Coordinates of C-alpha atoms in Angstrom, one line a residue:
M1369 CA 0.0 0.0 0.0
P1370 CA 1.2 3.6 -0.5
G1371 CA 3.6 4.8 2.2
E1372 CA 4.8 1.3 3.0
A1373 CA 8.3 1.5 4.4
R1374 CA 11.2 -0.5 2.9
A1375 CA 12.7 -3.2 5.0
A1376 CA 16.1 -2.3 6.4
A1377 CA 19.0 -4.4 5.1
T1378 CA 20.7 -6.5 7.7
P1379 CA 24.6 -6.5 7.5
G1380 CA 25.8 -9.8 6.2
A1381 CA 22.4 -10.9 5.1
P1382 CA 21.6 -11.6 1.4
A1383 CA 20.0 -8.8 -0.4
A1384 CA 16.2 -9.2 -0.7
G1385 CA 14.8 -9.6 -4.3
Y1386 CA 13.3 -6.5 -5.8
R1387 CA 9.5 -6.4 -5.8
V1388 CA 7.9 -4.6 -8.7
L1389 CA 5.6 -1.7 -7.9
A1390 CA 2.5 -3.6 -9.0
R1391 CA 3.1 -6.2 -6.2
K1392 CA 4.7 -3.9 -3.6
Y1393 CA 1.7 -1.5 -3.6
R1394 CA -1.0 -4.1 -4.1
P1395 CA -4.0 -3.1 -1.8
S1396 CA -4.5 -5.2 1.3
N1397 CA -7.8 -3.8 2.5
F1398 CA -10.9 -2.1 1.1
D1399 CA -9.6 1.4 2.0
D1400 CA -6.7 1.0 -0.4
L1401 CA -8.9 0.1 -3.4
I1402 CA -9.4 3.0 -5.8
G1403 CA -12.3 3.4 -8.2
H1404 CA -14.5 0.7 -6.8
G1405 CA -16.7 2.6 -4.3
P1406 CA -20.0 1.0 -5.2
M1407 CA -18.7 -2.5 -4.6
V1408 CA -17.1 -1.6 -1.3
Q1409 CA -20.4 0.1 -0.2
T1410 CA -22.4 -3.1 -1.0
L1411 CA -20.0 -5.4 0.8
S1412 CA -19.9 -3.1 3.8
N1413 CA -23.6 -3.1 4.2
A1414 CA -23.8 -6.8 3.6
F1415 CA -21.3 -7.5 6.4
A1416 CA -22.9 -5.1 8.8
T1417 CA -26.3 -6.7 8.4
G1418 CA -25.1 -10.3 8.1
R1419 CA -26.5 -10.7 4.6
I1420 CA -23.4 -12.4 3.3
A1421 CA -23.7 -14.1 -0.1
Q1422 CA -22.4 -17.6 -0.9
A1423 CA -20.6 -16.6 -4.2
W1424 CA -19.3 -13.5 -5.9
M1425 CA -18.5 -12.9 -9.6
L1426 CA -15.8 -10.2 -10.2
T1427 CA -15.5 -9.0 -13.8
G1428 CA -13.5 -6.3 -15.6
V1429 CA -10.6 -5.6 -17.9
R1430 CA -7.0 -6.6 -17.0
G1431 CA -5.3 -4.9 -14.1
V1432 CA -8.4 -3.4 -12.4
G1433 CA -8.0 -5.5 -9.2
K1434 CA -10.1 -8.6 -9.6
T1435 CA -7.7 -11.1 -7.9
T1436 CA -6.7 -8.5 -5.3
T1437 CA -10.3 -7.8 -4.5
A1438 CA -10.9 -11.5 -4.1
R1439 CA -8.1 -11.8 -1.6
I1440 CA -9.3 -8.8 0.3
L1441 CA -12.8 -10.3 0.4
A1442 CA -11.4 -13.6 1.7
R1443 CA -9.4 -11.7 4.3
A1444 CA -12.6 -9.8 5.4
L1445 CA -14.6 -13.0 5.7
N1446 CA -11.9 -14.6 7.9
Y1447 CA -10.8 -11.4 9.8
E1448 CA -9.9 -12.3 13.4
V1449 CA -7.8 -10.4 15.9
E1450 CA -6.4 -12.0 19.0
G1451 CA -8.4 -10.9 22.0
G1452 CA -10.8 -8.8 19.8
A1453 CA -14.3 -9.2 18.3
S1454 CA -14.7 -12.1 16.0
G1455 CA -16.7 -12.0 12.8
P1456 CA -16.6 -10.9 9.1
S1457 CA -15.6 -7.2 8.9
V1458 CA -14.9 -4.8 6.1
A1459 CA -13.0 -2.5 8.5
M1460 CA -9.5 -4.1 9.0
P1461 CA -7.4 -1.5 10.8
E1462 CA -4.7 -4.0 11.7
L1463 CA -3.4 -7.4 10.6
G1464 CA -5.4 -10.3 11.9
I1465 CA -4.4 -13.8 12.6
H1466 CA -5.0 -15.0 9.0
C1467 CA -4.4 -11.8 7.1
R1468 CA -0.8 -12.1 6.1
A1469 CA -1.1 -15.7 4.9
I1470 CA -4.2 -14.9 2.9
M1471 CA -2.7 -11.8 1.2
E1472 CA 0.4 -13.9 0.4
G1473 CA -1.7 -16.7 -1.1
R1474 CA -0.5 -19.4 1.2
H1475 CA -3.4 -19.9 3.7
V1476 CA -4.7 -23.5 3.9
D1477 CA -8.3 -22.5 4.0
V1478 CA -8.2 -20.0 1.1
I1479 CA -7.6 -22.0 -2.1
E1480 CA -6.7 -20.1 -5.3
I1481 CA -7.3 -22.0 -8.5
D1482 CA -6.2 -21.0 -12.0
A1483 CA -9.1 -22.1 -14.2
A1484 CA -6.9 -21.8 -17.3
S1485 CA -4.8 -24.8 -16.2
H1486 CA -7.6 -26.6 -14.2
T1487 CA -10.4 -26.8 -16.8
G1488 CA -11.7 -30.4 -16.4
V1489 CA -14.3 -32.2 -14.4
S1490 CA -11.7 -33.9 -12.2
D1491 CA -10.4 -30.5 -11.0
I1492 CA -13.9 -29.5 -10.0
R1493 CA -14.5 -32.8 -8.4
E1494 CA -11.6 -32.1 -6.0
I1495 CA -13.3 -28.8 -5.0
T1496 CA -16.7 -30.4 -4.4
D1497 CA -15.2 -33.3 -2.4
A1498 CA -13.1 -31.0 -0.2
A1499 CA -15.9 -28.6 0.3
R1500 CA -17.7 -31.1 2.6
Y1501 CA -14.9 -30.7 5.2
K1502 CA -14.8 -27.7 7.6
P1503 CA -11.9 -25.3 7.4
V1504 CA -8.7 -26.1 9.3
S1505 CA -8.2 -22.8 11.2
A1506 CA -10.2 -20.0 9.5
R1507 CA -13.9 -19.2 9.8
Y1508 CA -14.7 -19.9 6.1
K1509 CA -13.2 -22.1 3.4
V1510 CA -12.9 -19.7 0.5
Y1511 CA -12.3 -20.9 -3.1
I1512 CA -10.9 -18.2 -5.4
V1513 CA -11.3 -19.3 -9.1
D1514 CA -9.4 -17.0 -11.4
E1515 CA -10.3 -16.8 -15.1
V1516 CA -13.4 -18.9 -14.5
H1517 CA -14.6 -18.6 -18.0
M1518 CA -11.8 -21.0 -19.1
L1519 CA -13.6 -23.9 -17.4
S1520 CA -15.1 -26.5 -19.7
T1521 CA -18.9 -26.9 -20.1
A1522 CA -18.7 -30.2 -18.2
A1523 CA -16.8 -28.6 -15.4
F1524 CA -19.3 -25.8 -15.1
N1525 CA -22.1 -28.4 -14.9
A1526 CA -20.2 -30.3 -12.2
L1527 CA -19.9 -27.2 -10.1
L1528 CA -23.5 -26.1 -10.3
K1529 CA -25.0 -28.2 -7.5
T1530 CA -22.3 -27.3 -4.9
L1531 CA -22.4 -23.6 -6.0
E1532 CA -26.2 -23.5 -5.5
E1533 CA -26.2 -25.2 -2.1
P1534 CA -22.7 -25.0 -0.6
P1535 CA -22.0 -25.9 3.1
E1536 CA -22.3 -22.9 5.4
H1537 CA -18.5 -22.8 5.8
V1538 CA -17.8 -22.5 2.1
K1539 CA -17.7 -19.3 0.0
F1540 CA -16.8 -18.9 -3.7
V1541 CA -15.1 -15.9 -5.4
F1542 CA -14.8 -16.0 -9.2
A1543 CA -12.8 -13.6 -11.4
T1544 CA -13.0 -13.3 -15.2
T1545 CA -12.2 -10.9 -18.0
E1546 CA -14.8 -12.6 -20.3
I1547 CA -18.1 -12.4 -18.5
R1548 CA -20.0 -13.4 -21.7
K1549 CA -18.3 -16.8 -21.7
V1550 CA -19.6 -17.7 -18.3
P1551 CA -22.9 -19.7 -18.4
I1552 CA -26.0 -17.9 -17.2
T1553 CA -26.7 -20.8 -14.8
V1554 CA -23.5 -19.9 -13.0
L1555 CA -24.1 -16.1 -13.1
S1556 CA -27.6 -16.5 -11.6
R1557 CA -26.0 -18.2 -8.5
C1558 CA -23.5 -15.3 -7.8
Q1559 CA -23.6 -11.7 -6.9
R1560 CA -21.9 -9.8 -9.8
F1561 CA -19.6 -6.8 -9.4
D1562 CA -18.3 -5.0 -12.5
L1563 CA -14.9 -3.4 -11.7
R1564 CA -14.7 -0.4 -14.0
R1565 CA -11.6 1.2 -15.5
V1566 CA -10.0 3.7 -13.1
D1567 CA -10.5 7.3 -14.1
A1568 CA -7.4 9.0 -15.4
G1569 CA -7.5 11.8 -12.9
L1570 CA -7.8 9.3 -10.0
M1571 CA -5.0 7.3 -11.6
V1572 CA -2.7 10.4 -11.7
K1573 CA -3.3 11.0 -8.0
H1574 CA -2.6 7.4 -7.1
L1575 CA 0.7 7.3 -9.1
S1576 CA 1.7 10.6 -7.6
G1577 CA 1.4 9.1 -4.1
I1578 CA 3.4 6.0 -5.1
A1579 CA 6.1 8.2 -6.6
A1580 CA 6.4 10.2 -3.4
A1581 CA 6.6 6.9 -1.4
E1582 CA 9.4 5.8 -3.7
N1583 CA 11.2 9.2 -3.4
V1584 CA 11.1 9.5 -7.2
V1585 CA 10.5 12.9 -8.9
V1586 CA 7.9 12.5 -11.6
D1587 CA 6.5 15.6 -13.4
D1588 CA 2.8 16.1 -14.1
E1589 CA 3.2 15.5 -17.8
A1590 CA 4.8 12.1 -17.3
L1591 CA 2.0 11.1 -14.9
A1592 CA -0.6 12.1 -17.4
L1593 CA 1.1 10.2 -20.2
I1594 CA 1.4 7.1 -18.0
A1595 CA -2.2 7.3 -16.9
R1596 CA -3.4 7.7 -20.5
A1597 CA -1.3 4.8 -21.7
A1598 CA -2.6 2.5 -19.0
E1599 CA -6.2 2.9 -20.3
G1600 CA -7.7 2.5 -16.8
S1601 CA -5.6 -0.5 -15.7
V1602 CA -3.9 0.1 -12.3
R1603 CA -1.4 -2.7 -12.8
D1604 CA -0.5 -1.4 -16.3
S1605 CA 0.1 2.1 -14.9
L1606 CA 2.4 0.8 -12.1
T1607 CA 4.3 -1.4 -14.6
I1608 CA 4.8 1.6 -16.9
L1609 CA 5.9 3.8 -14.0
D1610 CA 8.3 1.1 -12.9
Q1611 CA 9.8 1.0 -16.3
A1612 CA 10.0 4.8 -16.5
I1613 CA 11.8 5.0 -13.2
A1614 CA 14.4 2.6 -14.5
H1615 CA 14.6 4.4 -17.8
G1616 CA 15.1 7.8 -16.3
G1617 CA 17.5 6.7 -13.6
G1618 CA 15.3 7.9 -10.7
R1619 CA 13.8 10.9 -12.4
V1620 CA 10.9 10.8 -14.7
D1621 CA 9.7 13.5 -17.1
G1622 CA 7.4 13.7 -20.0
A1623 CA 10.1 13.5 -22.7
E1624 CA 11.6 10.3 -21.2
V1625 CA 8.1 8.7 -21.1
R1626 CA 7.4 9.7 -24.7
A1627 CA 10.7 8.3 -25.8
M1628 CA 10.2 5.1 -23.8
L1629 CA 6.7 4.5 -25.1
G1630 CA 7.3 5.7 -28.7
L1631 CA 4.8 8.5 -28.3
A1632 CA 4.8 11.7 -30.2
D1633 CA 5.2 15.0 -28.3
R1634 CA 1.8 16.2 -27.4
G1635 CA 2.8 19.8 -28.2
R1636 CA 4.0 18.7 -31.6
V1637 CA 0.8 16.7 -32.2
I1638 CA -1.2 19.9 -31.5
D1639 CA 1.1 21.8 -33.9
L1640 CA 0.4 19.1 -36.5
F1641 CA -3.3 19.4 -35.8
E1642 CA -3.2 23.2 -36.3
M1643 CA -1.3 22.8 -39.6
V1644 CA -3.9 20.3 -40.9
M1645 CA -6.8 22.5 -39.9
K1646 CA -5.3 25.5 -41.6
G1647 CA -4.7 23.5 -44.8
D1648 CA -0.9 23.9 -44.5
I1649 CA -0.1 20.6 -46.3
A1650 CA 3.6 21.3 -46.7
G1651 CA 4.1 22.1 -43.1
A1652 CA 2.0 19.1 -41.9
L1653 CA 4.0 16.7 -44.1
G1654 CA 7.3 18.1 -42.8
E1655 CA 6.2 17.9 -39.1
L1656 CA 5.0 14.3 -39.6
A1657 CA 8.4 13.4 -41.2
D1658 CA 10.3 15.0 -38.3
Q1659 CA 8.2 13.1 -35.7
Y1660 CA 8.8 9.9 -37.7
D1661 CA 12.6 10.5 -37.7
T1662 CA 12.6 10.9 -33.9
G1663 CA 11.0 7.4 -33.6
A1664 CA 7.2 8.2 -33.5
D1665 CA 5.0 5.5 -35.2
P1666 CA 2.8 7.1 -37.9
A1667 CA -0.2 5.1 -36.6
V1668 CA 0.4 6.4 -33.1
V1669 CA 0.6 10.0 -34.4
L1670 CA -2.7 9.6 -36.2
S1671 CA -4.2 8.1 -33.0
D1672 CA -2.9 11.1 -31.0
L1673 CA -4.5 13.4 -33.6
A1674 CA -7.8 11.6 -33.3
A1675 CA -7.6 11.9 -29.4
F1676 CA -6.9 15.6 -29.6
T1677 CA -9.8 16.0 -32.1
H1678 CA -12.0 14.3 -29.7
L1679 CA -10.8 16.5 -26.9
V1680 CA -11.5 19.7 -28.9
T1681 CA -15.0 18.4 -29.8
R1682 CA -15.8 17.6 -26.1
T1683 CA -14.4 21.0 -25.0
K1684 CA -16.6 22.7 -27.6
L1685 CA -19.7 20.9 -26.4
V1686 CA -18.8 20.5 -22.7
P1687 CA -16.4 23.2 -21.7
A1688 CA -15.8 21.5 -18.3
S1689 CA -14.0 18.6 -20.1
A1690 CA -10.9 20.8 -20.4
D1691 CA -10.5 20.6 -16.6
D1692 CA -9.5 16.9 -16.7
P1693 CA -6.4 16.5 -14.5
S1694 CA -4.9 14.0 -16.9
L1695 CA -4.5 16.8 -19.5
T1696 CA -1.4 18.9 -19.7
E1697 CA -1.6 22.7 -19.6
T1698 CA -0.8 22.9 -23.3
E1699 CA -3.6 20.5 -24.2
R1700 CA -6.0 22.4 -21.9
E1701 CA -5.3 25.9 -23.2
R1702 CA -4.9 25.1 -26.9
G1703 CA -7.9 22.8 -26.8
R1704 CA -10.1 25.6 -25.6
S1705 CA -8.6 27.9 -28.3
F1706 CA -9.4 25.4 -31.1
A1707 CA -12.9 24.7 -29.6
G1708 CA -13.7 28.4 -30.0
T1709 CA -12.8 28.6 -33.6
L1710 CA -13.5 25.3 -35.3
P1711 CA -17.0 24.3 -36.2
V1712 CA -18.4 20.9 -35.2
R1713 CA -18.8 19.8 -38.8
V1714 CA -15.0 20.2 -39.4
L1715 CA -14.1 18.3 -36.3
A1716 CA -16.6 15.5 -37.0
R1717 CA -15.3 15.1 -40.5
A1718 CA -11.7 15.0 -39.4
W1719 CA -12.6 12.4 -36.7
Q1720 CA -14.2 10.1 -39.4
M1721 CA -11.3 10.5 -41.7
L1722 CA -8.7 9.8 -39.0
L1723 CA -10.6 6.7 -37.9
K1724 CA -10.4 5.3 -41.4
G1725 CA -6.9 6.5 -41.9
I1726 CA -5.6 4.7 -38.8
A1727 CA -6.8 1.4 -40.1
E1728 CA -5.2 2.1 -43.5
V1729 CA -1.8 3.0 -41.9
Q1730 CA -1.9 -0.1 -39.7
T1731 CA -2.3 -2.4 -42.7
A1732 CA -0.3 -0.4 -45.3
P1733 CA 3.1 -1.9 -46.4
R1734 CA 4.6 1.6 -46.0
P1735 CA 3.0 3.4 -43.0
L1736 CA 4.6 6.8 -43.5
P1737 CA 3.2 7.5 -47.0
A1738 CA -0.1 6.2 -46.0
A1739 CA -0.2 8.6 -43.0
E1740 CA 0.8 11.4 -45.3
M1741 CA -2.0 10.7 -47.6
V1742 CA -4.4 10.8 -44.7
L1743 CA -3.2 14.2 -43.7
V1744 CA -3.5 15.4 -47.3
R1745 CA -7.2 14.4 -47.4
I1746 CA -8.0 16.0 -44.1
A1747 CA -6.1 19.3 -45.0
Y1748 CA -7.9 19.5 -48.4
A1749 CA -11.3 18.8 -46.8
A1750 CA -10.8 21.1 -43.8
D1751 CA -12.3 24.2 -45.5
L1752 CA -14.8 22.4 -47.8
P1753 CA -18.5 23.0 -47.1
T1754 CA -20.8 20.2 -46.0
P1755 CA -23.4 19.0 -48.5
D1756 CA -26.2 21.1 -46.8
E1757 CA -23.9 24.2 -46.9
A1758 CA -23.1 23.5 -50.6
L1759 CA -26.8 23.3 -51.4
K1760 CA -27.5 26.5 -49.5
A1761 CA -24.7 28.3 -51.3
L1762 CA -26.0 27.1 -54.7
A1763 CA -29.5 28.3 -53.8
D1764 CA -28.1 31.7 -52.9
M1765 CA -26.3 31.9 -56.2
R1766 CA -29.6 31.2 -58.0
G1767 CA -31.5 34.0 -56.3
G1768 CA -32.3 32.7 -52.9
A1769 CA -34.4 29.7 -53.8
A1770 CA -33.6 26.1 -53.1
P1771 CA -32.1 24.3 -56.1
G1772 CA -34.8 22.9 -58.3
R1773 CA -37.6 25.1 -56.8
G1774 CA -38.8 28.4 -58.1
P1775 CA -40.7 31.0 -56.1
A1776 CA -44.5 30.5 -56.1
A1777 CA -46.3 32.7 -58.6
P1778 CA -49.8 34.1 -58.0
G1779 CA -52.5 31.7 -58.7
G1780 CA -50.5 28.7 -57.6
S1781 CA -48.5 28.4 -60.8
S1782 CA -44.7 28.3 -60.7
G1783 CA -43.0 31.5 -61.5
G1784 CA -39.5 32.0 -62.9
G1785 CA -36.3 30.4 -61.6
A1786 CA -34.7 27.0 -61.9
S1787 CA -37.9 25.1 -61.6
A1788 CA -39.7 26.9 -64.4
A1789 CA -36.7 26.6 -66.6
S1790 CA -36.3 22.9 -65.9
T1791 CA -40.0 22.3 -66.5
G1792 CA -40.0 24.2 -69.7
A1793 CA -37.0 22.4 -71.0
T1794 CA -38.5 19.1 -70.2
T1795 CA -41.8 20.0 -72.0
A1796 CA -40.0 21.3 -75.0
R1797 CA -38.2 18.0 -75.4
A1798 CA -41.5 16.0 -75.3
P1799 CA -42.7 15.0 -78.8
Q1800 CA -46.0 16.3 -80.0
L1801 CA -48.8 13.8 -80.5
R1802 CA -51.4 13.4 -83.2
S1803 CA -54.4 11.1 -83.3
L1804 CA -54.7 8.2 -85.8
P1805 CA -57.8 6.6 -87.1
T1806 CA -59.3 4.1 -84.7
P1807 CA -58.5 0.6 -86.0
A1808 CA -61.3 -1.6 -87.2
G1809 CA -62.6 -4.2 -84.7
A1810 CA -61.3 -2.2 -81.7
P1811 CA -63.5 -2.2 -78.5
A1812 CA -66.0 0.5 -78.1
G1813 CA -64.1 2.1 -75.2
A1814 CA -60.9 2.5 -77.3
T1815 CA -60.1 5.7 -79.1
A1816 CA -57.5 6.6 -81.6
R1817 CA -53.9 6.2 -80.5
L1818 CA -51.5 9.0 -80.1
A1819 CA -48.4 9.0 -82.2
P1820 CA -45.5 11.5 -82.7
D1821 CA -46.2 14.2 -85.3
P1822 CA -42.8 15.3 -86.6
A1823 CA -44.4 18.2 -88.5
A1824 CA -46.0 19.7 -85.4
A1825 CA -44.1 22.5 -83.8
P1826 CA -43.2 22.1 -80.1
R1827 CA -45.5 23.8 -77.7
P1828 CA -44.1 23.6 -74.2
A1829 CA -47.1 24.8 -72.3
E1830 CA -49.5 22.2 -73.9
A1831 CA -49.8 18.8 -72.0
P1832 CA -50.9 15.6 -73.9
V1833 CA -54.6 14.8 -73.7
L1834 CA -55.2 11.2 -72.5
A1835 CA -58.8 10.5 -73.4
A1836 CA -58.5 6.7 -73.2
F1837 CA -56.1 3.9 -72.1
D1838 CA -54.7 3.6 -75.6
D1839 CA -53.6 7.2 -75.3
V1840 CA -51.5 6.2 -72.2
I1841 CA -49.8 3.5 -74.2
A1842 CA -49.1 5.9 -77.0
L1843 CA -47.7 8.4 -74.6
A1844 CA -45.3 5.7 -73.2
A1845 CA -44.2 5.0 -76.7
A1846 CA -43.7 8.7 -77.4
R1847 CA -41.6 9.0 -74.2
R1848 CA -39.5 6.0 -75.5
D1849 CA -40.3 4.0 -72.3
I1850 CA -40.5 0.7 -74.2
G1851 CA -40.6 -1.4 -71.1
L1852 CA -43.7 0.3 -69.7
K1853 CA -45.3 0.3 -73.2
V1854 CA -44.8 -3.5 -73.6
A1855 CA -46.0 -4.2 -70.1
L1856 CA -49.2 -2.1 -70.6
E1857 CA -49.9 -3.9 -73.9
R1858 CA -49.3 -7.5 -72.8
H1859 CA -50.0 -7.7 -69.1
V1860 CA -52.6 -5.2 -68.2
R1861 CA -56.4 -5.6 -68.3
L1862 CA -58.3 -2.3 -68.1
V1863 CA -61.1 -2.3 -65.5
R1864 CA -62.0 1.5 -65.4
Y1865 CA -60.5 4.6 -67.0
E1866 CA -61.2 8.1 -65.8
D1867 CA -59.4 11.3 -66.2
G1868 CA -56.7 11.2 -63.5
R1869 CA -57.6 7.6 -62.3
I1870 CA -57.0 4.2 -63.8
E1871 CA -58.0 0.8 -62.4
I1872 CA -56.2 -2.2 -63.8
N1873 CA -55.9 -5.9 -63.3
P1874 CA -52.2 -6.9 -63.8
G1875 CA -51.6 -10.2 -65.4
P1876 CA -49.1 -12.9 -64.2
G1877 CA -46.3 -11.4 -66.2
A1878 CA -46.7 -7.9 -64.8
G1879 CA -44.1 -6.5 -62.4
P1880 CA -45.0 -6.0 -58.7
N1881 CA -44.6 -2.2 -58.9
L1882 CA -46.3 -1.7 -62.3
A1883 CA -49.2 0.3 -60.9
G1884 CA -47.0 2.6 -58.8
E1885 CA -44.6 3.1 -61.7
L1886 CA -47.4 4.0 -64.1
G1887 CA -48.9 6.5 -61.7
R1888 CA -45.6 8.2 -61.0
K1889 CA -44.6 8.5 -64.7
L1890 CA -48.0 9.8 -65.8
T1891 CA -47.9 12.4 -63.1
E1892 CA -44.4 13.4 -64.3
W1893 CA -45.3 13.4 -67.9
T1894 CA -48.6 15.3 -67.7
G1895 CA -47.8 17.6 -64.8
R1896 CA -50.9 16.6 -62.8
R1897 CA -51.6 13.8 -60.4
W1898 CA -52.7 10.4 -61.6
I1899 CA -53.9 7.5 -59.4
V1900 CA -53.4 3.9 -60.6
A1901 CA -55.3 1.3 -58.6
V1902 CA -55.1 -2.5 -58.7
S1903 CA -58.5 -4.2 -59.0
R1904 CA -59.6 -7.8 -58.7
E1905 CA -62.2 -7.5 -61.4
D1906 CA -61.4 -9.3 -64.7
G1907 CA -61.4 -6.2 -66.8
A1908 CA -61.2 -5.9 -70.6
A1909 CA -58.8 -7.9 -72.8
T1910 CA -55.3 -6.7 -73.1
V1911 CA -54.1 -4.7 -76.1
Q1912 CA -52.1 -7.7 -77.2
E1913 CA -55.2 -10.0 -77.0
R1914 CA -57.2 -7.4 -79.0
R1915 CA -54.6 -7.3 -81.6
E1916 CA -54.4 -11.0 -81.9
T1917 CA -58.2 -11.2 -82.1
Q1918 CA -58.3 -8.6 -84.8
K1919 CA -55.5 -10.3 -86.7
R1920 CA -57.3 -13.6 -86.6
S1921 CA -60.5 -11.9 -87.8
L1922 CA -58.7 -10.4 -90.8
E1923 CA -57.0 -13.6 -91.6
D1924 CA -60.4 -15.4 -91.6
E1925 CA -61.9 -12.8 -93.9
A1926 CA -58.9 -13.0 -96.2
R1927 CA -59.1 -16.9 -96.2
A1928 CA -62.8 -16.7 -97.2
D1929 CA -62.0 -14.5 -100.2
P1930 CA -62.3 -16.6 -103.5
L1931 CA -59.0 -15.4 -104.8
V1932 CA -57.0 -16.1 -101.6
S1933 CA -58.8 -19.4 -101.3
A1934 CA -57.8 -20.4 -104.8
I1935 CA -54.2 -19.4 -104.2
L1936 CA -54.0 -21.5 -101.0
A1937 CA -55.5 -24.4 -102.9
S1938 CA -53.1 -24.1 -105.7
F1939 CA -50.0 -24.0 -103.5
P1940 CA -49.9 -26.8 -100.9
G1941 CA -48.4 -25.7 -97.6
A1942 CA -49.0 -22.0 -98.3
K1943 CA -50.4 -20.0 -95.4
I1944 CA -51.4 -16.4 -94.7
V1945 CA -48.6 -14.6 -92.8
D1946 CA -50.1 -11.2 -92.5
V1947 CA -53.0 -9.1 -93.6
R1948 CA -52.3 -5.4 -94.5
S1949 CA -54.5 -2.7 -95.8
V1950 CA -53.7 -1.3 -99.2
L1951 CA -54.0 2.2 -97.7
D1952 CA -50.9 1.5 -95.7
E1953 CA -48.7 0.6 -98.6
P1954 CA -48.3 2.0 -102.2
L1955 CA -49.3 -0.1 -105.1
P1956 CA -46.6 -0.8 -107.8
G1957 CA -46.4 2.1 -110.2
L1958 CA -49.1 4.2 -108.4
G1959 CA -47.2 5.8 -105.6
A1960 CA -48.4 6.2 -102.1
P1961 CA -52.1 6.6 -101.2
G1962 CA -53.3 10.1 -101.6
D1963 CA -50.4 11.1 -103.9
G1964 CA -52.7 11.7 -106.8
P1965 CA -56.0 10.8 -108.5
L1966 CA -56.7 7.1 -108.9
P1967 CA -57.6 5.5 -112.3
P1968 CA -61.3 5.6 -113.1
D1969 CA -61.5 1.8 -112.9
Y1970 CA -60.5 1.7 -109.2
G1971 CA -63.2 0.6 -106.8
A1972 CA -64.1 2.3 -103.5
D1973 CA -61.3 0.4 -101.7
G1974 CA -58.6 1.4 -104.2
F1975 CA -58.3 -1.9 -105.9
D1976 CA -60.3 -3.3 -108.9
P1977 CA -59.8 -7.1 -109.4
D1978 CA -61.5 -7.0 -112.8
A1979 CA -58.5 -5.0 -114.1
Y1980 CA -56.4 -8.2 -114.0
D1981 CA -56.8 -11.5 -116.1
L1982 CA -56.5 -14.0 -113.2
D1983 CA -57.0 -17.0 -115.5
A1984 CA -54.1 -16.0 -117.6
M1985 CA -52.0 -15.5 -114.5
F1986 CA -52.7 -19.0 -113.2
R1987 CA -52.0 -20.6 -116.6
D1988 CA -48.6 -18.9 -116.7
L1989 CA -47.8 -20.3 -113.2
D1990 CA -48.8 -23.8 -114.3
D1991 CA -46.6 -23.6 -117.4
D1992 CA -43.7 -22.5 -115.2

């Protein structure tokens, strides 16, 4: 414990072996424990009221005092002073009969077991068999099982019965760093205490007391560096302090600790941070190279930069964070200065880039160039706006309106600005539509389709008129959305059609989002809202089915014609491939329909079969 006097050397006696600080200043009672007040309070109340549990589970990271706490707990359970009151006690002002043997790990009734090397059922069987016998000299027989998570599943099962109903003279204390690996059946039979990491400020105070007891001069910066490097582990901090005392020859300062641990100078890290935030890339690269030449690890430098970025962010949001005793005066003052000037968005972006950069440097074949590239990215991004700021600046450049939106004009119509220009450009690119004659045999509800009219002049303000469902298909074709056009023709049965509302019954081949896609695109193309609903009614035939029906009807009519019938009979295997109107194709030597007056012998349909000698034609074919 702190303040422990060294044993005086006896002349002629062999020199005692050196005890490292982590063992020399190991706490021996609850008053010496640091950072575990809630656990001490719970045990104190339990001992005072006689509500002493049968088993305790101590968990935490390495070096926070799990095994030490277990020994102190065993000592408190068996605390006994000659001629004094007998009974478990948290207050142990002097050494009792069993205290020294327990703290040195050699008491016969306090059995310490390393579960890492005793993992089997046979080892647990020894505990359960010996637990039946009363302690030799102490009040309780205490079993301390270190790293209990290393026990096998069978060993845990073998321990359950004894752990649940142990003899009155048996207590169990378990310690583990992997609490998730302990079965819940074991945890439910124990009182659990989570030993937390020791706060850096409390660690600095503890190390300062030990340094004073060792008559070693350690400056505040060195203590802060040691406490920060220990990451909340008391044992690690004492080990680093022991090494620093040996490294410095009895005097420890911040420079010696940085050199020993391979850390960068905190002041130089802050200078590097300032250069990066200013965008001084040349200076930042030079500073990183200098730190690398003095032995600093590039990954450690970036880690220190990330830690200082976090410090500045916390100081900006919680100003009291700068009063942490583990911080040096330079970190405290310059951290406050940066917090007053740097926005949170810059700090947050630098933090994210440093996190990714540290991983890159750790895995890069050449860490220094990788670290330099990280600094280059941060420096170039330091003064860049965030996406929302860029959008706001773009809107200001366009006259104060958000991008893509124009100011509202009277009457609810869009006025000038980006939106109006965009809408006008889109409408101007839309092809103009013209109506075609309604095909023969089409359903009564069908109207003439819409097709592009290349001769029509573009009229941006005029939206297409969709009087029927066929107009919708024609609009999809005009917009060159072939996928939607084919889906509407082949897989959609029309149930109802109204202006602004369509009810359809999609077929098996239709996509799951066809209705939503159609409504969205119609709204976009026409500039007004369209609702497309899915109905369970059968609906009308699809456009493809109507076309096939019409084609079959025309083929039947053509097949019934005497001339076509005679041709089919004269040529075995011949079949009708397609039926076309003569109005759609020009006749040989006559030009296109409508190009001029027809001969007087033409019929009403533009073709006079009497004008040809069919018998002569067939005789010529037979001769051939």
